[in-house]
């Protein structure tokens, strides 16, 4: 698998910025010292503020020495002006929070302001960049992800955490991004708006699981949460595209951040997904099929609730409608198609077969876990990686990374291949 690279830093040619860095209570708070040092080496002015919990992990003296400015941490004290938090909020060209704990994310998303950091975050008009760091379970908790989605919708830039072995011993996403990456992406966020390289593109994206009723209260489904589809839709709208989003809904499904160019239709069954997709197909330039459509459905669901019995019972399963194949057959020659293949075995062979049989322009294939297996790719994970296939080129290996980052790279690859021509 390709090794994930860290952005290389050279001496900045960017106009020196005034950068305010907020540090919260995380085991990775000590890395804030490296981040401050890197900004200073590039000629930027840096000031730091800390939460009280952050002081448990790194001393204010360290950050004061490296930044060459006093470190602020308190809202009130005899020597502190009652408007110092406003002065701090007005000072920076950019406000970076690194690391940002789950508690800090919640406060900022909800507009709470009971300490200096959250108060400055609420009062500043400077662009806000957040670099989260926390335990994997805390990062993946739906409450945290809801706060992240809220902040993204307000224009906050996120530098998603890296994956790896955490201080607690767990292995997963939650590590603070490497300081070099934090600095590079923060400066990139400050230097320009997101390029509108997908402006004018209209795309249909299917996402999430489909379901099939067994009786009045039970149904078949799969483990898809729609995270990959949501990431692709969010990146596309951010870059100027118009997205018609057909989402299979179930418990735990992730919905993309609302956007004026995002049109969401929610469905349940494969048949409903196909009907909704066919409605929008004539209006789009291409189709991205991330949805995990059930291959089989129940032939005759019971109208009421099936009662428990002493004998075994069997379900009569019949092939479901093939959404992707049906869309491809209904499409015109000008429309391009990107399919997704989730496989437990023989990834390359199955992907090649699907690309050919369904007459796709592109295919992204990733491994999903077998029963009892844990992977960083596939259903429900915050990360993904795999092989990107196209008709006329060798497969490209895309390293495991946050799904938002992977979605951005997939769109980059599609642009490079000329989908806008």
PDB file of C-alpha atoms in Angstrom, residues 111-399:
ATOM      1  CA  UNK A 111     -22.048  28.565  20.814  1.00  0.00           C
ATOM      2  CA  UNK A 112     -21.146  28.056  24.473  1.00  0.00           C
ATOM      3  CA  UNK A 113     -18.583  30.450  25.944  1.00  0.00           C
ATOM      4  CA  UNK A 114     -17.605  29.555  29.489  1.00  0.00           C
ATOM      5  CA  UNK A 115     -13.826  29.809  29.082  1.00  0.00           C
ATOM      6  CA  UNK A 116     -11.398  31.989  27.153  1.00  0.00           C
ATOM      7  CA  UNK A 117     -10.982  29.699  24.132  1.00  0.00           C
ATOM      8  CA  UNK A 118     -14.692  29.148  23.486  1.00  0.00           C
ATOM      9  CA  UNK A 119     -15.414  32.842  24.056  1.00  0.00           C
ATOM     10  CA  UNK A 120     -12.764  33.941  21.544  1.00  0.00           C
ATOM     11  CA  UNK A 121     -14.050  31.335  19.055  1.00  0.00           C
ATOM     12  CA  UNK A 122     -17.515  32.857  19.349  1.00  0.00           C
ATOM     13  CA  UNK A 123     -16.280  36.450  19.106  1.00  0.00           C
ATOM     14  CA  UNK A 124     -13.712  36.232  16.316  1.00  0.00           C
ATOM     15  CA  UNK A 125     -14.391  36.975  12.665  1.00  0.00           C
ATOM     16  CA  UNK A 126     -11.136  35.352  11.577  1.00  0.00           C
ATOM     17  CA  UNK A 127     -11.259  32.086   9.585  1.00  0.00           C
ATOM     18  CA  UNK A 128     -11.358  29.119  11.970  1.00  0.00           C
ATOM     19  CA  UNK A 129      -9.328  25.943  11.417  1.00  0.00           C
ATOM     20  CA  UNK A 130      -9.868  22.994  13.762  1.00  0.00           C
ATOM     21  CA  UNK A 131      -7.542  20.038  14.216  1.00  0.00           C
ATOM     22  CA  UNK A 132      -9.300  17.400  16.360  1.00  0.00           C
ATOM     23  CA  UNK A 133      -7.528  14.819  18.523  1.00  0.00           C
ATOM     24  CA  UNK A 134      -9.254  12.303  20.767  1.00  0.00           C
ATOM     25  CA  UNK A 135      -9.996   8.628  21.380  1.00  0.00           C
ATOM     26  CA  UNK A 136     -11.397   6.798  18.341  1.00  0.00           C
ATOM     27  CA  UNK A 137     -14.738   6.085  20.015  1.00  0.00           C
ATOM     28  CA  UNK A 138     -15.109   9.755  20.911  1.00  0.00           C
ATOM     29  CA  UNK A 139     -14.253  10.877  17.363  1.00  0.00           C
ATOM     30  CA  UNK A 140     -16.647   8.385  15.767  1.00  0.00           C
ATOM     31  CA  UNK A 141     -19.471   9.072  18.234  1.00  0.00           C
ATOM     32  CA  UNK A 142     -22.500  10.403  16.308  1.00  0.00           C
ATOM     33  CA  UNK A 143     -22.688  13.400  18.656  1.00  0.00           C
ATOM     34  CA  UNK A 144     -19.128  14.467  17.806  1.00  0.00           C
ATOM     35  CA  UNK A 145     -19.684  13.884  14.091  1.00  0.00           C
ATOM     36  CA  UNK A 146     -22.875  15.969  14.257  1.00  0.00           C
ATOM     37  CA  UNK A 147     -20.906  18.843  15.795  1.00  0.00           C
ATOM     38  CA  UNK A 148     -18.265  18.489  13.070  1.00  0.00           C
ATOM     39  CA  UNK A 149     -20.943  18.567  10.357  1.00  0.00           C
ATOM     40  CA  UNK A 150     -22.495  21.666  11.926  1.00  0.00           C
ATOM     41  CA  UNK A 151     -19.180  23.488  12.009  1.00  0.00           C
ATOM     42  CA  UNK A 152     -18.281  22.455   8.450  1.00  0.00           C
ATOM     43  CA  UNK A 153     -21.633  23.847   7.274  1.00  0.00           C
ATOM     44  CA  UNK A 154     -20.633  27.191   8.827  1.00  0.00           C
ATOM     45  CA  UNK A 155     -17.404  27.293   6.849  1.00  0.00           C
ATOM     46  CA  UNK A 156     -15.011  25.948   9.480  1.00  0.00           C
ATOM     47  CA  UNK A 157     -12.004  24.178   7.949  1.00  0.00           C
ATOM     48  CA  UNK A 158     -11.151  20.790   9.489  1.00  0.00           C
ATOM     49  CA  UNK A 159      -7.839  18.973   9.346  1.00  0.00           C
ATOM     50  CA  UNK A 160      -9.066  15.464  10.081  1.00  0.00           C
ATOM     51  CA  UNK A 161      -7.159  13.311  12.570  1.00  0.00           C
ATOM     52  CA  UNK A 162      -4.708  10.653  11.461  1.00  0.00           C
ATOM     53  CA  UNK A 163      -5.195   6.941  12.135  1.00  0.00           C
ATOM     54  CA  UNK A 164      -2.838   4.806  14.196  1.00  0.00           C
ATOM     55  CA  UNK A 165      -2.144   3.512  17.672  1.00  0.00           C
ATOM     56  CA  UNK A 166      -3.396   6.045  20.220  1.00  0.00           C
ATOM     57  CA  UNK A 167      -2.011   6.782  23.681  1.00  0.00           C
ATOM     58  CA  UNK A 168      -4.713   4.557  25.196  1.00  0.00           C
ATOM     59  CA  UNK A 169      -3.555   1.613  23.059  1.00  0.00           C
ATOM     60  CA  UNK A 170      -6.504   1.604  20.648  1.00  0.00           C
ATOM     61  CA  UNK A 171      -5.812   1.604  16.915  1.00  0.00           C
ATOM     62  CA  UNK A 172      -7.945   3.915  14.816  1.00  0.00           C
ATOM     63  CA  UNK A 173      -8.591   7.530  13.782  1.00  0.00           C
ATOM     64  CA  UNK A 174      -8.030  10.172  16.450  1.00  0.00           C
ATOM     65  CA  UNK A 175      -4.324  11.053  16.358  1.00  0.00           C
ATOM     66  CA  UNK A 176      -3.521  14.708  15.913  1.00  0.00           C
ATOM     67  CA  UNK A 177      -2.395  15.309  12.347  1.00  0.00           C
ATOM     68  CA  UNK A 178       1.360  15.676  11.987  1.00  0.00           C
ATOM     69  CA  UNK A 179       2.524  19.274  12.710  1.00  0.00           C
ATOM     70  CA  UNK A 180       3.878  19.708   9.167  1.00  0.00           C
ATOM     71  CA  UNK A 181       0.487  18.777   7.740  1.00  0.00           C
ATOM     72  CA  UNK A 182      -1.325  21.068  10.177  1.00  0.00           C
ATOM     73  CA  UNK A 183       0.830  24.037   9.173  1.00  0.00           C
ATOM     74  CA  UNK A 184       0.640  23.320   5.432  1.00  0.00           C
ATOM     75  CA  UNK A 185      -3.142  22.875   5.365  1.00  0.00           C
ATOM     76  CA  UNK A 186      -3.741  25.842   7.671  1.00  0.00           C
ATOM     77  CA  UNK A 187      -1.737  28.138   5.416  1.00  0.00           C
ATOM     78  CA  UNK A 188      -3.455  26.704   2.330  1.00  0.00           C
ATOM     79  CA  UNK A 189      -6.842  27.425   3.913  1.00  0.00           C
ATOM     80  CA  UNK A 190      -5.836  31.011   4.597  1.00  0.00           C
ATOM     81  CA  UNK A 191      -4.364  31.753   1.179  1.00  0.00           C
ATOM     82  CA  UNK A 192      -7.360  31.195  -1.093  1.00  0.00           C
ATOM     83  CA  UNK A 193     -10.908  30.003  -1.367  1.00  0.00           C
ATOM     84  CA  UNK A 194     -11.672  26.457  -2.472  1.00  0.00           C
ATOM     85  CA  UNK A 195     -11.105  26.228  -6.255  1.00  0.00           C
ATOM     86  CA  UNK A 196     -14.401  25.962  -8.118  1.00  0.00           C
ATOM     87  CA  UNK A 197     -13.019  23.371 -10.520  1.00  0.00           C
ATOM     88  CA  UNK A 198     -16.309  21.446 -10.614  1.00  0.00           C
ATOM     89  CA  UNK A 199     -18.446  24.498 -11.412  1.00  0.00           C
ATOM     90  CA  UNK A 200     -21.139  23.622 -13.936  1.00  0.00           C
ATOM     91  CA  UNK A 201     -20.922  19.865 -13.292  1.00  0.00           C
ATOM     92  CA  UNK A 202     -24.163  18.065 -12.473  1.00  0.00           C
ATOM     93  CA  UNK A 203     -23.757  14.657 -10.880  1.00  0.00           C
ATOM     94  CA  UNK A 204     -26.017  11.934  -9.492  1.00  0.00           C
ATOM     95  CA  UNK A 205     -24.712  10.170  -6.356  1.00  0.00           C
ATOM     96  CA  UNK A 206     -26.344   7.133  -4.778  1.00  0.00           C
ATOM     97  CA  UNK A 207     -25.389   6.367  -1.182  1.00  0.00           C
ATOM     98  CA  UNK A 208     -26.255   4.363   1.914  1.00  0.00           C
ATOM     99  CA  UNK A 209     -27.905   0.959   2.249  1.00  0.00           C
ATOM    100  CA  UNK A 210     -31.150  -0.356   0.836  1.00  0.00           C
ATOM    101  CA  UNK A 211     -33.621  -2.447   2.813  1.00  0.00           C
ATOM    102  CA  UNK A 212     -36.120  -5.219   2.115  1.00  0.00           C
ATOM    103  CA  UNK A 213     -39.074  -5.932   4.406  1.00  0.00           C
ATOM    104  CA  UNK A 214     -39.442  -9.392   5.960  1.00  0.00           C
ATOM    105  CA  UNK A 215     -42.693  -8.575   7.729  1.00  0.00           C
ATOM    106  CA  UNK A 216     -44.375  -5.516   9.225  1.00  0.00           C
ATOM    107  CA  UNK A 217     -41.511  -4.832  11.686  1.00  0.00           C
ATOM    108  CA  UNK A 218     -38.395  -6.640  10.416  1.00  0.00           C
ATOM    109  CA  UNK A 219     -36.221  -6.101   7.372  1.00  0.00           C
ATOM    110  CA  UNK A 220     -32.959  -7.046   5.668  1.00  0.00           C
ATOM    111  CA  UNK A 221     -30.168  -4.513   5.204  1.00  0.00           C
ATOM    112  CA  UNK A 222     -26.372  -4.173   5.410  1.00  0.00           C
ATOM    113  CA  UNK A 223     -23.805  -2.186   7.416  1.00  0.00           C
ATOM    114  CA  UNK A 224     -23.450   0.778   5.037  1.00  0.00           C
ATOM    115  CA  UNK A 225     -23.707   4.207   6.682  1.00  0.00           C
ATOM    116  CA  UNK A 226     -23.324   6.366   3.560  1.00  0.00           C
ATOM    117  CA  UNK A 227     -20.190   8.127   4.866  1.00  0.00           C
ATOM    118  CA  UNK A 228     -18.282   7.771   1.591  1.00  0.00           C
ATOM    119  CA  UNK A 229     -21.159   9.097  -0.471  1.00  0.00           C
ATOM    120  CA  UNK A 230     -21.611  12.018   1.915  1.00  0.00           C
ATOM    121  CA  UNK A 231     -17.909  12.886   1.650  1.00  0.00           C
ATOM    122  CA  UNK A 232     -18.060  12.838  -2.162  1.00  0.00           C
ATOM    123  CA  UNK A 233     -21.198  15.000  -2.191  1.00  0.00           C
ATOM    124  CA  UNK A 234     -19.743  17.548   0.238  1.00  0.00           C
ATOM    125  CA  UNK A 235     -16.500  17.876  -1.695  1.00  0.00           C
ATOM    126  CA  UNK A 236     -18.372  18.214  -4.986  1.00  0.00           C
ATOM    127  CA  UNK A 237     -20.699  20.989  -3.792  1.00  0.00           C
ATOM    128  CA  UNK A 238     -17.786  22.791  -2.121  1.00  0.00           C
ATOM    129  CA  UNK A 239     -15.990  22.809  -5.492  1.00  0.00           C
ATOM    130  CA  UNK A 240     -18.970  24.132  -7.441  1.00  0.00           C
ATOM    131  CA  UNK A 241     -20.912  21.060  -8.603  1.00  0.00           C
ATOM    132  CA  UNK A 242     -24.640  20.468  -8.370  1.00  0.00           C
ATOM    133  CA  UNK A 243     -25.439  17.114  -6.739  1.00  0.00           C
ATOM    134  CA  UNK A 244     -28.595  15.008  -6.953  1.00  0.00           C
ATOM    135  CA  UNK A 245     -28.196  12.726  -3.951  1.00  0.00           C
ATOM    136  CA  UNK A 246     -30.242   9.523  -3.615  1.00  0.00           C
ATOM    137  CA  UNK A 247     -29.804   8.229  -0.066  1.00  0.00           C
ATOM    138  CA  UNK A 248     -30.886   4.850   1.232  1.00  0.00           C
ATOM    139  CA  UNK A 249     -31.889   5.485   4.831  1.00  0.00           C
ATOM    140  CA  UNK A 250     -31.594   3.278   7.884  1.00  0.00           C
ATOM    141  CA  UNK A 251     -30.529   3.712  11.515  1.00  0.00           C
ATOM    142  CA  UNK A 252     -27.126   5.402  11.738  1.00  0.00           C
ATOM    143  CA  UNK A 253     -27.003   6.653   8.160  1.00  0.00           C
ATOM    144  CA  UNK A 254     -24.892   9.798   7.644  1.00  0.00           C
ATOM    145  CA  UNK A 255     -26.428  12.693   5.753  1.00  0.00           C
ATOM    146  CA  UNK A 256     -24.184  15.181   3.930  1.00  0.00           C
ATOM    147  CA  UNK A 257     -23.940  18.776   5.095  1.00  0.00           C
ATOM    148  CA  UNK A 258     -26.838  20.778   3.583  1.00  0.00           C
ATOM    149  CA  UNK A 259     -25.890  23.006   0.639  1.00  0.00           C
ATOM    150  CA  UNK A 260     -27.912  25.033  -1.886  1.00  0.00           C
ATOM    151  CA  UNK A 261     -26.542  22.860  -4.724  1.00  0.00           C
ATOM    152  CA  UNK A 262     -27.312  19.585  -2.922  1.00  0.00           C
ATOM    153  CA  UNK A 263     -30.697  17.968  -3.655  1.00  0.00           C
ATOM    154  CA  UNK A 264     -31.433  14.981  -1.397  1.00  0.00           C
ATOM    155  CA  UNK A 265     -34.019  12.264  -2.045  1.00  0.00           C
ATOM    156  CA  UNK A 266     -34.408   9.603   0.664  1.00  0.00           C
ATOM    157  CA  UNK A 267     -35.449   6.049  -0.223  1.00  0.00           C
ATOM    158  CA  UNK A 268     -35.512   2.607   1.368  1.00  0.00           C
ATOM    159  CA  UNK A 269     -35.646  -0.196  -1.189  1.00  0.00           C
ATOM    160  CA  UNK A 270     -33.551  -0.869  -4.261  1.00  0.00           C
ATOM    161  CA  UNK A 271     -36.622  -0.308  -6.425  1.00  0.00           C
ATOM    162  CA  UNK A 272     -37.207   3.111  -4.851  1.00  0.00           C
ATOM    163  CA  UNK A 273     -33.543   4.008  -5.376  1.00  0.00           C
ATOM    164  CA  UNK A 274     -33.697   3.091  -9.049  1.00  0.00           C
ATOM    165  CA  UNK A 275     -36.941   5.016  -9.618  1.00  0.00           C
ATOM    166  CA  UNK A 276     -35.571   8.165  -7.965  1.00  0.00           C
ATOM    167  CA  UNK A 277     -32.246   7.871  -9.812  1.00  0.00           C
ATOM    168  CA  UNK A 278     -33.897   7.458 -13.203  1.00  0.00           C
ATOM    169  CA  UNK A 279     -35.859  10.647 -12.556  1.00  0.00           C
ATOM    170  CA  UNK A 280     -32.648  12.717 -12.329  1.00  0.00           C
ATOM    171  CA  UNK A 281     -30.460  10.737 -14.747  1.00  0.00           C
ATOM    172  CA  UNK A 282     -31.292  12.857 -17.841  1.00  0.00           C
ATOM    173  CA  UNK A 283     -30.172  16.001 -15.991  1.00  0.00           C
ATOM    174  CA  UNK A 284     -26.632  14.918 -15.048  1.00  0.00           C
ATOM    175  CA  UNK A 285     -23.210  14.583 -16.642  1.00  0.00           C
ATOM    176  CA  UNK A 286     -22.207  11.535 -14.631  1.00  0.00           C
ATOM    177  CA  UNK A 287     -23.131   9.071 -11.923  1.00  0.00           C
ATOM    178  CA  UNK A 288     -21.268   7.986  -8.782  1.00  0.00           C
ATOM    179  CA  UNK A 289     -22.776   4.837  -7.301  1.00  0.00           C
ATOM    180  CA  UNK A 290     -21.573   4.406  -3.708  1.00  0.00           C
ATOM    181  CA  UNK A 291     -24.825   2.874  -2.455  1.00  0.00           C
ATOM    182  CA  UNK A 292     -24.682  -0.632  -1.000  1.00  0.00           C
ATOM    183  CA  UNK A 293     -27.716  -2.065  -2.772  1.00  0.00           C
ATOM    184  CA  UNK A 294     -29.015  -5.409  -1.515  1.00  0.00           C
ATOM    185  CA  UNK A 295     -28.411  -8.165  -4.055  1.00  0.00           C
ATOM    186  CA  UNK A 296     -31.484 -10.040  -2.816  1.00  0.00           C
ATOM    187  CA  UNK A 297     -34.893  -9.047  -1.495  1.00  0.00           C
ATOM    188  CA  UNK A 298     -37.692 -10.956   0.199  1.00  0.00           C
ATOM    189  CA  UNK A 299     -40.131 -12.289  -2.394  1.00  0.00           C
ATOM    190  CA  UNK A 300     -43.301 -12.055  -0.304  1.00  0.00           C
ATOM    191  CA  UNK A 301     -43.003 -10.042   2.922  1.00  0.00           C
ATOM    192  CA  UNK A 302     -45.620 -10.857   5.553  1.00  0.00           C
ATOM    193  CA  UNK A 303     -48.238  -8.125   5.968  1.00  0.00           C
ATOM    194  CA  UNK A 304     -48.219  -8.536   9.754  1.00  0.00           C
ATOM    195  CA  UNK A 305     -45.599  -9.459  12.339  1.00  0.00           C
ATOM    196  CA  UNK A 306     -44.337 -13.026  12.086  1.00  0.00           C
ATOM    197  CA  UNK A 307     -44.719 -14.855  15.401  1.00  0.00           C
ATOM    198  CA  UNK A 308     -42.083 -16.966  17.057  1.00  0.00           C
ATOM    199  CA  UNK A 309     -42.479 -20.715  16.474  1.00  0.00           C
ATOM    200  CA  UNK A 310     -40.743 -23.928  17.484  1.00  0.00           C
ATOM    201  CA  UNK A 311     -39.745 -24.872  13.966  1.00  0.00           C
ATOM    202  CA  UNK A 312     -37.237 -23.293  11.629  1.00  0.00           C
ATOM    203  CA  UNK A 313     -38.459 -21.109   8.812  1.00  0.00           C
ATOM    204  CA  UNK A 314     -36.981 -20.027   5.496  1.00  0.00           C
ATOM    205  CA  UNK A 315     -37.070 -16.790   3.550  1.00  0.00           C
ATOM    206  CA  UNK A 316     -37.647 -16.874  -0.170  1.00  0.00           C
ATOM    207  CA  UNK A 317     -35.029 -14.459  -1.520  1.00  0.00           C
ATOM    208  CA  UNK A 318     -35.063 -13.253  -5.095  1.00  0.00           C
ATOM    209  CA  UNK A 319     -32.531 -11.043  -6.931  1.00  0.00           C
ATOM    210  CA  UNK A 320     -33.097  -7.335  -6.335  1.00  0.00           C
ATOM    211  CA  UNK A 321     -33.112  -4.836  -9.160  1.00  0.00           C
ATOM    212  CA  UNK A 322     -29.560  -3.988 -10.250  1.00  0.00           C
ATOM    213  CA  UNK A 323     -29.577  -0.208  -9.785  1.00  0.00           C
ATOM    214  CA  UNK A 324     -26.175   0.513 -11.315  1.00  0.00           C
ATOM    215  CA  UNK A 325     -26.663  -1.765 -14.320  1.00  0.00           C
ATOM    216  CA  UNK A 326     -30.131  -0.350 -14.977  1.00  0.00           C
ATOM    217  CA  UNK A 327     -28.862   3.223 -14.813  1.00  0.00           C
ATOM    218  CA  UNK A 328     -25.982   2.420 -17.164  1.00  0.00           C
ATOM    219  CA  UNK A 329     -28.368   0.892 -19.679  1.00  0.00           C
ATOM    220  CA  UNK A 330     -30.619   3.955 -19.526  1.00  0.00           C
ATOM    221  CA  UNK A 331     -27.748   6.451 -19.848  1.00  0.00           C
ATOM    222  CA  UNK A 332     -26.380   8.150 -22.919  1.00  0.00           C
ATOM    223  CA  UNK A 333     -22.868   7.680 -24.277  1.00  0.00           C
ATOM    224  CA  UNK A 334     -21.770  11.096 -22.997  1.00  0.00           C
ATOM    225  CA  UNK A 335     -22.497  10.206 -19.371  1.00  0.00           C
ATOM    226  CA  UNK A 336     -19.652   8.748 -17.300  1.00  0.00           C
ATOM    227  CA  UNK A 337     -20.106   6.246 -14.468  1.00  0.00           C
ATOM    228  CA  UNK A 338     -18.067   5.613 -11.308  1.00  0.00           C
ATOM    229  CA  UNK A 339     -19.039   2.464  -9.448  1.00  0.00           C
ATOM    230  CA  UNK A 340     -17.912   1.246  -6.034  1.00  0.00           C
ATOM    231  CA  UNK A 341     -17.077  -2.361  -5.200  1.00  0.00           C
ATOM    232  CA  UNK A 342     -16.782  -3.596  -1.622  1.00  0.00           C
ATOM    233  CA  UNK A 343     -15.182  -7.042  -1.527  1.00  0.00           C
ATOM    234  CA  UNK A 344     -13.961  -9.453   1.158  1.00  0.00           C
ATOM    235  CA  UNK A 345     -11.708 -11.438  -1.214  1.00  0.00           C
ATOM    236  CA  UNK A 346      -9.931 -11.178  -4.585  1.00  0.00           C
ATOM    237  CA  UNK A 347     -10.344  -7.412  -4.752  1.00  0.00           C
ATOM    238  CA  UNK A 348      -8.642  -6.833  -8.092  1.00  0.00           C
ATOM    239  CA  UNK A 349     -10.317  -9.733  -9.899  1.00  0.00           C
ATOM    240  CA  UNK A 350     -13.825  -8.839  -8.715  1.00  0.00           C
ATOM    241  CA  UNK A 351     -13.253  -5.166  -9.515  1.00  0.00           C
ATOM    242  CA  UNK A 352     -12.061  -5.912 -13.056  1.00  0.00           C
ATOM    243  CA  UNK A 353     -15.106  -8.115 -13.583  1.00  0.00           C
ATOM    244  CA  UNK A 354     -17.549  -5.449 -12.335  1.00  0.00           C
ATOM    245  CA  UNK A 355     -15.914  -2.697 -14.415  1.00  0.00           C
ATOM    246  CA  UNK A 356     -16.339  -4.798 -17.558  1.00  0.00           C
ATOM    247  CA  UNK A 357     -19.756  -6.370 -16.947  1.00  0.00           C
ATOM    248  CA  UNK A 358     -21.448  -3.118 -15.956  1.00  0.00           C
ATOM    249  CA  UNK A 359     -19.692  -1.083 -18.652  1.00  0.00           C
ATOM    250  CA  UNK A 360     -18.375   1.494 -16.187  1.00  0.00           C
ATOM    251  CA  UNK A 361     -16.003   4.355 -16.908  1.00  0.00           C
ATOM    252  CA  UNK A 362     -14.406   4.134 -13.456  1.00  0.00           C
ATOM    253  CA  UNK A 363     -14.511   1.878 -10.428  1.00  0.00           C
ATOM    254  CA  UNK A 364     -13.249   2.282  -6.875  1.00  0.00           C
ATOM    255  CA  UNK A 365     -12.709  -1.003  -5.034  1.00  0.00           C
ATOM    256  CA  UNK A 366     -12.029  -1.457  -1.341  1.00  0.00           C
ATOM    257  CA  UNK A 367     -11.852  -4.323   1.098  1.00  0.00           C
ATOM    258  CA  UNK A 368     -14.582  -4.850   3.677  1.00  0.00           C
ATOM    259  CA  UNK A 369     -14.156  -6.948   6.769  1.00  0.00           C
ATOM    260  CA  UNK A 370     -15.056 -10.594   6.930  1.00  0.00           C
ATOM    261  CA  UNK A 371     -16.988 -11.779   9.968  1.00  0.00           C
ATOM    262  CA  UNK A 372     -14.812 -11.249  13.036  1.00  0.00           C
ATOM    263  CA  UNK A 373     -12.296  -9.112  11.121  1.00  0.00           C
ATOM    264  CA  UNK A 374     -11.558  -5.423  11.778  1.00  0.00           C
ATOM    265  CA  UNK A 375     -10.363  -3.159   8.959  1.00  0.00           C
ATOM    266  CA  UNK A 376      -9.815   0.572   8.415  1.00  0.00           C
ATOM    267  CA  UNK A 377     -11.766   0.411   5.153  1.00  0.00           C
ATOM    268  CA  UNK A 378     -15.367  -0.409   4.357  1.00  0.00           C
ATOM    269  CA  UNK A 379     -18.756   0.051   5.991  1.00  0.00           C
ATOM    270  CA  UNK A 380     -19.067   2.335   9.005  1.00  0.00           C
ATOM    271  CA  UNK A 381     -15.392   3.345   9.160  1.00  0.00           C
ATOM    272  CA  UNK A 382     -14.199   6.951   9.102  1.00  0.00           C
ATOM    273  CA  UNK A 383     -11.310   5.974   6.816  1.00  0.00           C
ATOM    274  CA  UNK A 384     -11.102   4.233   3.458  1.00  0.00           C
ATOM    275  CA  UNK A 385      -8.625   3.313   0.769  1.00  0.00           C
ATOM    276  CA  UNK A 386      -8.334   0.960  -2.189  1.00  0.00           C
ATOM    277  CA  UNK A 387      -7.841   0.773  -5.929  1.00  0.00           C
ATOM    278  CA  UNK A 388      -9.140   3.278  -8.484  1.00  0.00           C
ATOM    279  CA  UNK A 389      -9.792   1.676 -11.886  1.00  0.00           C
ATOM    280  CA  UNK A 390     -10.455   3.319 -15.235  1.00  0.00           C
ATOM    281  CA  UNK A 391     -10.996   1.803 -18.661  1.00  0.00           C
ATOM    282  CA  UNK A 392      -7.746   2.855 -20.277  1.00  0.00           C
ATOM    283  CA  UNK A 393      -5.197   2.980 -17.462  1.00  0.00           C
ATOM    284  CA  UNK A 394      -3.634   0.791 -14.832  1.00  0.00           C
ATOM    285  CA  UNK A 395      -5.305   0.842 -11.392  1.00  0.00           C
ATOM    286  CA  UNK A 396      -4.183   3.601  -9.029  1.00  0.00           C
ATOM    287  CA  UNK A 397      -3.643   2.683  -5.397  1.00  0.00           C
ATOM    288  CA  UNK A 398      -5.133   5.205  -2.994  1.00  0.00           C
ATOM    289  CA  UNK A 399      -3.804   4.973   0.553  1.00  0.00           C
TER     290      UNK A 399
END
